[in-house]
Amino acid sequence: MATSVVSHVGMQTIGGVSLHSGCSAEDLTRNSKFVSFGNSRSGLSRRLQFSQKLTPLQVRRAGDHQHHSFTVSIRCSSDATPTPRSTVTRAHGRSNASSTPLQVRTAPDQAQLVQDLQSNLASSPERTYLDKQHPYAHLHVGDSWREIQGSCDWEGLLDDMDPVLQGKIIRYGEFAQATYDAFDNDHHSKFCGSSKYNKKKLLKEVGLENRGYEITDYIYATADTHLPKVFKNLKHDDSWSKDSNFMGFVAVCTSPQEVARLGRHDVLVAWRGTVTKFEWLENVRDFFSPTGLNPRGSSDVMVESGFLSIYKSANENSRYNKLSAQQQVLAAVRRQVRTYKHEEMSIMVTGHSLGSALSTICAYDIVESGINKRADSPKVPKAWNSAKPGNHHDECPCDNPVPVSVFSFTGPRVGNSAFKRRLEELGVKVLRVVNKHDKVTKVPGIIFNEKLEFLHRLCSLLPCSYHHVGTELELDSLDSEFLKPTTDPLNAHNLEAYLHLLDGYNGDDKKFSSALGRYPALVNKASDFLKSELGILPFWWQEENKGLLKDEAGRWTVQSRSDEDFSENQHLD
């Protein structure tokens, strides 16, 4: 049985972090898993996480806590497994409806608790306050990875939100957010439209270090498309590129520890959305183009022409888009499939907004083109939803496809009913995360779409009949007490707000309550969506000194970039 203990007796300090502490040493048993603390003013949560035997101590810090007081909340578990959801307390001192009530007590031996904490910290000084494990390291996926990736269309995992799936969705959303955080959006910069960081540095610079993934390739798209306002204009005569924009990356899970946690090698394709707010919607055309991606030459499978143009366009005069985004991605994924052809693996495609549309087309293309097939690797069942670890069946054809899934955030409709059917036939699993107040999820096909069931047959013949694909997870930004009670379209479309809502989503018709302790301050990185009483500055995310560096003479200069910062990705093998 788990016990939550909260006290407001006495303030102690560990490494500059002020903690209110009132728990005796006996409360901190050898089987304790977590010590979490939350800012009682803003509701921001932090957590000290112990290993199974309380050593080494891992402390996650996010921000300067020296001006705030905190409340210690200790969850003691009788076994070595993480505390069940029903016993997780909220950062601001209230439990879930199903949680064990908080037990408030005073304890005379508060100094002993602090001494124990300091002792555990000292036993592993090399870790200091750097959390060597990412926030979802305790969520073991293992043999259930196929279900988490959607093999059964997430049946039974959403209405009562599965914590492992919850962590996975948020993590992939963070990778999608990384494409924005790394994007040089400054039109004054001669590097505008590129990634600010090279492949080795990007995840670290955007706060996603120690996730166990390595970026292998960047994705570039040409500006010569039917959605001209998608791309940043490059004004400098000596711009890094006149025709291309950074549109995402391909990464692969390589850490042995993370591979073991996930139950396989995971290949990730992350697509960037638009940074021009909603202007791009003006150019979304309500007519289809055949994908041209079907090797059978079928013309009935069609998608929105502007999305397809971004995905397939190339430019011989561009250093970075002699190959289209499509060619770059397929080549990168093919290499990873060959590398891990004898091992369990998956392919995940993710993106936000326009990036969601590109993710859906990309996943379809990967499977339709056969890139995910492994002819000379151990056989697994053709229906990957029936696959079990180690069960290799001879009746399966030798192509042995790698499962392909999409976690899409606030995505528009992409294609027609034939596109939807073909995705289902190919076994591509799509989980669409939407905010009910987000208008982007309602276009294109505002008039003729899949909801007009009484006109379904007629609509399927019309050029502007669009159909959503996959399984929908609907969120409501009005559910969070941290967010302003507004349906402003820009806020409703904010990806960081989506991740905040996911962290608090416990299931259909269940009360909003943070499950993984994701920091609400992240919502205001590029918005003003948090309630003012939380004291979080709006639009606070920026590069240190906005990229300027001071040289030895004390002069502030624009940071130079090396050739390795601009991978050309022009190799097909």
XYZ file of C-alpha atoms in Angstrom:
573
model
C 0.000 0.000 0.000
C 1.327 3.421 -0.908
C 1.249 6.370 1.497
C 1.452 10.053 0.631
C 2.972 12.338 3.225
C 2.878 16.124 3.075
C 4.219 18.501 5.672
C 4.834 22.213 5.978
C 7.153 22.010 8.969
C 10.574 23.596 8.602
C 12.621 24.519 5.532
C 15.746 22.627 4.529
C 18.066 23.149 1.598
C 19.797 20.568 -0.559
C 22.108 21.874 -3.215
C 20.286 25.200 -3.413
C 16.827 23.663 -3.684
C 14.621 24.753 -0.792
C 12.396 22.033 0.590
C 9.788 22.083 3.305
C 10.361 18.856 5.195
C 8.512 17.235 8.031
C 8.858 13.506 7.461
C 10.734 11.172 9.715
C 13.403 8.837 8.456
C 11.116 5.873 9.027
C 8.831 7.225 6.295
C 11.663 6.963 3.800
C 11.888 3.188 3.544
C 14.374 1.209 1.498
C 11.577 0.476 -0.959
C 10.632 4.103 -1.578
C 10.693 5.005 -5.218
C 9.971 8.706 -5.527
C 10.174 11.954 -3.647
C 8.352 14.725 -5.480
C 7.964 18.372 -4.649
C 5.705 21.000 -6.095
C 5.647 24.761 -6.008
C 2.561 25.576 -3.992
C 2.221 28.963 -5.725
C 2.453 27.970 -9.356
C 1.669 24.282 -9.259
C 4.909 23.432 -11.040
C 6.081 19.999 -10.038
C 9.531 18.577 -9.561
C 10.616 15.129 -8.471
C 13.555 13.515 -6.768
C 13.752 9.969 -8.055
C 15.533 7.170 -6.209
C 16.760 3.934 -7.648
C 15.332 0.731 -6.215
C 17.636 0.931 -3.182
C 17.621 4.715 -2.931
C 21.019 5.069 -4.542
C 22.099 6.899 -6.504
C 19.900 9.906 -5.948
C 18.651 11.516 -9.122
C 17.340 15.033 -9.038
C 15.581 16.690 -11.910
C 15.752 20.442 -11.842
C 14.042 22.760 -14.276
C 14.523 26.391 -13.443
C 15.666 28.439 -10.487
C 13.896 27.356 -7.319
C 15.716 29.554 -4.847
C 12.857 32.062 -4.581
C 10.159 29.479 -3.996
C 9.282 27.175 -1.143
C 8.299 23.617 -1.869
C 6.333 20.859 -0.279
C 7.792 17.381 -0.067
C 5.451 14.585 -1.083
C 6.769 11.092 -0.448
C 5.173 8.047 -2.011
C 6.325 4.883 -0.280
C 5.625 1.658 -2.117
C 5.842 -1.845 -0.715
C 7.522 -3.195 -3.816
C 10.071 -2.083 -6.384
C 7.552 -1.142 -9.039
C 6.543 2.456 -9.701
C 3.622 3.695 -7.648
C 0.302 2.977 -9.387
C -1.563 5.858 -10.970
C -4.228 5.721 -8.248
C -1.692 6.816 -5.632
C -0.004 9.605 -7.581
C -0.662 12.950 -5.923
C -1.031 16.196 -7.810
C 1.700 18.774 -7.562
C -0.514 21.350 -5.906
C -1.402 19.083 -3.002
C -4.647 17.478 -4.119
C -5.065 13.856 -5.014
C -6.980 12.302 -7.876
C -10.523 11.271 -7.120
C -9.332 7.694 -6.843
C -6.173 8.499 -4.921
C -5.392 7.569 -1.361
C -6.160 10.661 0.744
C -3.165 12.732 1.737
C -2.001 12.138 5.265
C -0.677 15.332 6.788
C 1.556 14.892 9.786
C 4.305 16.603 11.654
C 7.453 14.768 12.579
C 10.123 15.814 15.039
C 12.947 14.150 13.142
C 12.830 16.306 9.995
C 16.601 16.814 10.069
C 17.080 13.055 9.683
C 15.226 13.079 6.360
C 17.452 15.816 4.989
C 20.518 13.971 6.251
C 19.387 10.797 4.482
C 18.804 12.712 1.247
C 22.217 14.338 1.427
C 23.848 11.004 2.212
C 22.326 9.373 -0.860
C 23.384 12.315 -3.002
C 26.931 12.131 -1.709
C 27.087 8.411 -2.484
C 26.876 9.228 -6.183
C 28.524 12.629 -6.673
C 29.108 12.088 -10.375
C 25.376 12.337 -10.983
C 24.980 15.576 -8.972
C 21.732 17.154 -10.154
C 21.876 15.871 -13.699
C 19.199 13.296 -14.303
C 20.979 10.650 -16.342
C 17.657 9.054 -17.168
C 14.904 10.815 -19.056
C 11.511 11.496 -17.430
C 9.903 8.372 -18.893
C 12.666 5.892 -18.071
C 10.515 4.244 -15.400
C 7.773 3.409 -17.912
C 8.769 -0.032 -19.138
C 7.354 -0.906 -22.549
C 9.044 -4.238 -23.204
C 6.862 -6.975 -24.680
C 3.823 -4.699 -24.936
C 5.419 -2.403 -27.513
C 3.172 -3.588 -30.349
C 0.026 -2.659 -28.454
C 1.540 0.697 -27.494
C 2.380 1.294 -31.174
C -1.239 0.622 -32.107
C -1.436 -3.003 -33.186
C -4.986 -3.169 -31.784
C -5.812 0.457 -32.618
C -5.218 1.411 -28.963
C -8.434 -0.303 -27.901
C -8.830 -0.092 -24.130
C -5.759 2.138 -23.699
C -7.351 5.577 -24.146
C -10.656 5.718 -22.269
C -8.750 4.858 -19.100
C -5.412 6.295 -20.138
C -2.588 3.779 -20.063
C 0.424 5.438 -18.369
C 2.974 3.803 -20.660
C 1.099 4.937 -23.767
C 0.700 8.366 -22.207
C 4.456 8.686 -21.756
C 5.078 7.468 -25.290
C 2.710 9.984 -26.880
C 4.250 12.852 -24.938
C 7.763 11.723 -25.785
C 7.052 11.607 -29.526
C 5.365 14.984 -29.204
C 8.568 16.320 -27.670
C 10.502 15.119 -30.697
C 8.030 16.963 -32.923
C 8.479 20.062 -30.740
C 12.246 19.749 -31.165
C 11.881 20.510 -34.878
C 10.434 23.911 -33.911
C 12.883 24.635 -31.104
C 15.831 23.953 -33.413
C 14.464 25.949 -36.338
C 16.120 29.285 -37.160
C 13.068 31.500 -37.526
C 14.874 34.855 -37.599
C 14.496 36.484 -41.005
C 17.494 38.714 -40.178
C 19.746 35.673 -39.984
C 21.551 34.403 -43.050
C 20.844 30.951 -41.620
C 17.087 31.547 -41.500
C 15.212 28.401 -42.462
C 17.927 26.026 -41.250
C 18.411 24.079 -38.050
C 20.353 26.104 -35.500
C 22.205 22.983 -34.398
C 23.933 20.131 -36.141
C 22.769 16.552 -35.809
C 25.037 15.736 -32.863
C 23.919 18.739 -30.821
C 20.250 19.213 -31.613
C 18.623 16.945 -29.013
C 20.882 18.235 -26.270
C 20.347 21.884 -27.167
C 16.555 21.551 -27.072
C 16.554 19.697 -23.745
C 16.113 16.130 -25.009
C 19.505 14.731 -24.088
C 19.730 11.230 -22.611
C 16.684 10.044 -24.531
C 18.695 7.235 -26.108
C 18.210 8.416 -29.711
C 20.737 9.608 -32.276
C 19.801 11.788 -35.242
C 21.059 10.212 -38.453
C 19.646 12.524 -41.127
C 18.068 15.933 -41.583
C 15.073 16.419 -43.854
C 14.987 19.425 -46.191
C 12.098 20.562 -48.351
C 12.151 22.980 -51.223
C 10.267 26.278 -51.138
C 8.911 25.720 -54.647
C 5.530 24.400 -53.497
C 1.811 25.143 -53.644
C 1.960 26.320 -50.030
C 4.371 29.265 -50.358
C 3.753 30.693 -46.882
C 4.979 27.491 -45.260
C 8.614 28.460 -45.761
C 10.704 31.244 -44.316
C 11.954 33.829 -46.787
C 15.720 34.006 -47.035
C 16.705 37.643 -47.544
C 20.499 37.550 -47.299
C 22.503 37.368 -50.488
C 24.840 34.940 -48.722
C 22.044 32.856 -47.173
C 22.856 29.251 -46.422
C 20.245 28.278 -49.025
C 17.867 30.210 -51.280
C 15.494 27.344 -51.922
C 15.354 24.973 -48.949
C 14.062 24.812 -45.396
C 14.831 22.392 -42.575
C 11.719 20.223 -42.202
C 12.671 17.599 -39.633
C 14.953 14.676 -38.956
C 15.346 10.912 -38.848
C 16.647 9.362 -35.629
C 17.138 5.874 -34.237
C 17.175 4.503 -30.714
C 20.699 3.204 -30.112
C 21.101 3.196 -26.323
C 21.119 -0.423 -25.045
C 19.196 0.648 -21.947
C 16.549 2.428 -23.993
C 16.304 -0.419 -26.497
C 15.692 -2.783 -23.583
C 13.027 -0.460 -22.136
C 11.267 -0.063 -25.485
C 11.554 -3.744 -26.397
C 13.040 -2.965 -29.830
C 15.057 -0.531 -31.932
C 12.837 2.408 -32.817
C 13.344 4.440 -35.993
C 11.814 7.905 -35.675
C 10.863 10.360 -38.415
C 9.895 13.812 -37.061
C 8.350 16.427 -39.355
C 8.249 20.155 -38.644
C 5.005 22.047 -38.993
C 4.608 25.612 -40.171
C 6.006 28.584 -38.244
C 3.824 31.131 -40.056
C 0.783 30.700 -37.820
C -2.307 30.048 -39.943
C -1.455 31.860 -43.158
C -0.638 28.564 -44.831
C -4.244 27.455 -44.530
C -5.165 30.065 -47.113
C -3.230 28.057 -49.667
C -4.631 24.623 -48.812
C -6.472 23.689 -51.949
C -9.733 21.832 -51.778
C -8.789 19.410 -54.500
C -6.732 16.232 -54.622
C -3.784 14.962 -56.563
C -3.055 11.266 -57.068
C -0.221 10.364 -54.738
C 1.870 8.760 -57.460
C 3.320 6.664 -54.632
C 1.470 3.454 -55.429
C 3.723 1.040 -57.374
C 0.597 -0.404 -59.011
C -0.010 2.941 -60.663
C -3.451 3.346 -59.105
C -4.854 6.863 -59.374
C -7.783 6.516 -56.945
C -5.633 7.122 -53.833
C -5.375 10.909 -53.574
C -4.147 13.505 -51.074
C -4.204 17.304 -50.840
C -1.984 18.697 -53.581
C -0.042 21.211 -51.471
C 1.002 18.604 -48.879
C 2.093 16.266 -51.653
C 4.076 19.023 -53.340
C 6.130 19.692 -50.220
C 6.804 15.981 -49.814
C 7.792 15.236 -53.420
C 9.356 18.437 -54.784
C 13.038 18.585 -55.707
C 15.182 21.381 -57.117
C 18.304 20.734 -59.167
C 19.588 24.193 -58.310
C 19.331 23.636 -54.565
C 22.284 22.253 -52.670
C 19.952 20.608 -50.165
C 17.031 19.554 -52.317
C 18.531 17.878 -55.317
C 16.634 15.056 -53.690
C 13.083 15.602 -52.518
C 12.086 15.262 -48.882
C 10.504 11.961 -49.900
C 13.757 10.597 -51.330
C 15.737 11.743 -48.301
C 13.401 10.065 -45.826
C 13.027 6.788 -47.692
C 16.795 6.466 -48.094
C 17.380 7.157 -44.394
C 14.723 4.703 -43.235
C 15.940 2.044 -45.673
C 19.435 2.239 -44.160
C 18.086 1.704 -40.656
C 15.912 -1.227 -41.729
C 18.987 -2.872 -43.235
C 21.084 -2.114 -40.155
C 18.643 -3.746 -37.735
C 17.205 -6.348 -40.083
C 17.800 -9.211 -37.619
C 16.342 -7.419 -34.593
C 12.987 -6.298 -33.278
C 12.276 -2.824 -34.613
C 9.544 -0.328 -35.336
C 9.150 2.808 -37.427
C 7.387 5.781 -35.876
C 6.475 8.962 -37.783
C 5.371 12.063 -35.917
C 4.590 15.702 -36.578
C 2.453 18.676 -35.616
C 0.056 20.664 -37.805
C 1.426 20.624 -41.358
C 4.012 18.154 -40.032
C 1.141 15.858 -39.101
C -0.074 15.818 -42.707
C 3.450 15.101 -43.955
C 3.802 12.351 -41.334
C 0.687 10.588 -42.583
C 1.784 10.751 -46.222
C 5.289 9.645 -45.260
C 4.083 6.605 -43.285
C 1.854 5.575 -46.178
C 4.777 5.931 -48.589
C 7.154 3.887 -46.407
C 4.776 0.930 -46.424
C 3.411 1.299 -49.953
C 6.935 1.419 -51.378
C 8.027 -1.609 -49.326
C 10.838 0.248 -47.553
C 9.808 -1.435 -44.311
C 10.233 -4.974 -45.675
C 13.139 -7.159 -44.586
C 13.543 -10.087 -46.960
C 16.492 -11.794 -45.257
C 15.597 -11.342 -41.587
C 13.751 -13.683 -39.190
C 10.095 -14.097 -40.054
C 7.274 -12.614 -38.005
C 3.524 -12.837 -38.612
C 2.232 -10.736 -41.467
C -0.458 -9.320 -39.178
C 1.829 -7.563 -36.741
C -0.915 -7.160 -34.199
C -0.633 -10.900 -33.552
C 3.140 -10.879 -33.276
C 4.637 -11.885 -29.964
C 8.306 -11.619 -28.945
C 10.258 -14.561 -30.231
C 7.302 -16.053 -32.140
C 8.564 -16.365 -35.703
C 6.159 -18.145 -38.050
C 7.092 -19.940 -41.227
C 3.718 -19.235 -42.838
C 4.594 -15.546 -43.008
C 5.828 -14.234 -46.366
C 9.522 -13.484 -46.457
C 9.088 -9.727 -46.754
C 8.769 -9.492 -42.924
C 7.461 -5.916 -42.674
C 8.520 -3.596 -39.870
C 5.453 -2.070 -38.133
C 4.853 1.573 -39.054
C 2.834 3.931 -36.841
C 1.979 7.631 -36.749
C 1.478 9.801 -33.668
C -0.055 12.927 -35.167
C -0.702 16.194 -33.332
C -3.417 18.624 -34.456
C -3.349 17.314 -37.987
C -5.569 18.446 -40.865
C -7.339 16.005 -43.117
C -4.963 14.632 -45.730
C -6.675 12.477 -48.322
C -9.807 10.935 -49.727
C -11.683 7.805 -48.696
C -9.481 5.633 -50.947
C -6.405 6.957 -49.124
C -8.001 6.073 -45.789
C -8.888 2.551 -46.959
C -5.424 1.946 -48.381
C -3.754 3.023 -45.134
C -5.885 0.502 -43.278
C -5.107 -2.244 -45.800
C -1.384 -1.591 -45.420
C -1.614 -1.797 -41.628
C -0.387 1.735 -40.951
C -1.591 2.686 -37.469
C -2.420 6.347 -36.893
C -3.227 7.975 -33.545
C -4.493 11.515 -34.060
C -4.283 13.756 -30.993
C -6.641 16.725 -31.348
C -7.886 19.649 -29.273
C -11.623 20.083 -29.776
C -11.086 23.850 -30.104
C -8.384 23.578 -32.784
C -9.681 24.616 -36.206
C -6.754 23.082 -38.115
C -8.132 19.605 -37.445
C -11.309 20.592 -39.301
C -9.680 21.415 -42.650
C -9.539 20.871 -45.557
C -12.936 19.587 -46.560
C -14.952 21.872 -44.297
C -18.162 21.207 -46.236
C -17.615 17.755 -47.711
C -16.021 15.325 -45.288
C -16.459 11.982 -43.599
C -19.062 13.318 -41.131
C -21.698 13.653 -43.837
C -22.572 9.969 -43.642
C -25.955 10.367 -45.356
C -24.064 11.729 -48.373
C -21.095 9.412 -47.949
C -21.226 7.806 -51.382
C -21.776 11.092 -53.147
C -19.059 12.856 -51.135
C -16.541 10.137 -51.879
C -16.892 11.028 -55.554
C -16.410 14.750 -55.048
C -12.954 16.324 -55.395
C -13.246 18.033 -52.001
C -14.361 15.049 -49.900
C -11.674 14.562 -47.262
C -11.468 11.838 -44.633
C -9.588 11.713 -41.345
C -7.654 8.505 -40.751
C -6.846 6.335 -37.766
C -7.909 6.620 -34.127
C -8.719 9.968 -32.549
C -7.770 11.079 -29.021
C -9.670 14.273 -28.291
C -8.453 16.719 -25.638
C -10.063 19.888 -24.310
C -7.900 22.876 -23.384
C -10.681 24.121 -21.103
C -10.088 21.136 -18.805
C -6.763 22.426 -17.463
C -6.854 24.821 -14.519
C -3.410 26.061 -15.542
C -4.557 27.431 -18.900
C -6.514 30.579 -19.608
C -10.177 29.760 -20.280
C -10.028 30.742 -23.914
C -10.600 29.073 -27.253
C -8.202 31.385 -29.055
C -7.162 29.431 -32.177
C -3.430 30.074 -31.797
C -3.416 28.809 -28.222
C -5.635 25.879 -29.125
C -3.074 24.886 -31.770
C 0.001 25.152 -29.512
C 1.952 21.870 -29.420
C 3.348 22.460 -25.916
C -0.232 23.000 -24.739
C -1.131 19.666 -26.327
C 1.642 17.956 -24.354
C 0.455 19.641 -21.164
C -3.088 18.420 -21.815
C -1.812 14.915 -22.509
C 0.019 14.901 -19.183
C -3.230 15.729 -17.401
C -5.493 13.466 -19.445
C -6.526 10.429 -17.386
C -9.307 9.180 -19.600
C -12.660 10.112 -21.025
C -14.734 12.169 -18.541
C -12.012 11.915 -15.873
C -10.667 14.914 -13.992
C -7.550 16.633 -15.339
C -4.575 15.690 -13.159
C -0.871 15.628 -13.987
C 0.384 12.064 -14.236
C 4.014 12.460 -15.287
C 4.811 15.861 -13.778
C 5.434 17.675 -17.043
C 6.212 21.308 -16.239
C 3.335 23.654 -17.188
C 5.877 26.465 -17.775
C 6.700 24.804 -21.112
C 3.300 25.861 -22.443
C 4.468 29.482 -22.532
C 7.606 28.803 -24.546
C 6.041 30.412 -27.597
C 2.655 31.561 -26.320
C 0.811 33.444 -23.585
C -1.567 30.655 -22.653
C -0.851 30.099 -18.942
C -2.845 31.958 -16.316
C -1.042 35.103 -15.210
C -1.116 34.132 -11.532
C 1.373 31.360 -12.278
C 3.994 34.031 -12.886
C 5.427 32.408 -16.030
C 6.649 34.855 -18.656
C 5.056 34.442 -22.075
C 7.190 33.642 -25.138
C 10.223 32.899 -22.962
C 11.971 30.301 -25.136
C 15.002 31.719 -26.963
C 18.619 30.920 -27.639
C 21.050 32.386 -25.137
C 21.808 35.993 -26.122
C 19.805 35.211 -29.265
C 22.814 33.494 -30.764
C 25.353 36.307 -30.365
C 28.778 35.453 -28.931
C 31.367 37.647 -27.252
C 34.852 37.255 -28.712
C 38.159 37.664 -26.896
C 38.151 41.396 -27.586
C 34.764 41.746 -25.914
C 32.877 42.311 -29.162
C 29.488 40.711 -29.717
C 29.370 38.881 -33.040
C 27.025 36.572 -34.912
C 27.781 32.939 -34.198
C 29.548 31.253 -37.083
C 28.407 27.926 -38.473
C 30.523 25.053 -39.716
C 29.948 22.820 -42.726
C 28.912 19.935 -40.481
C 25.881 21.980 -39.412
C 24.416 21.519 -42.891
C 24.098 17.878 -43.801
C 23.195 17.539 -47.455
C 21.583 14.077 -47.251
C 22.217 13.439 -50.918
C 23.009 9.735 -50.627
C 20.397 7.193 -51.637
C 22.090 4.262 -49.890
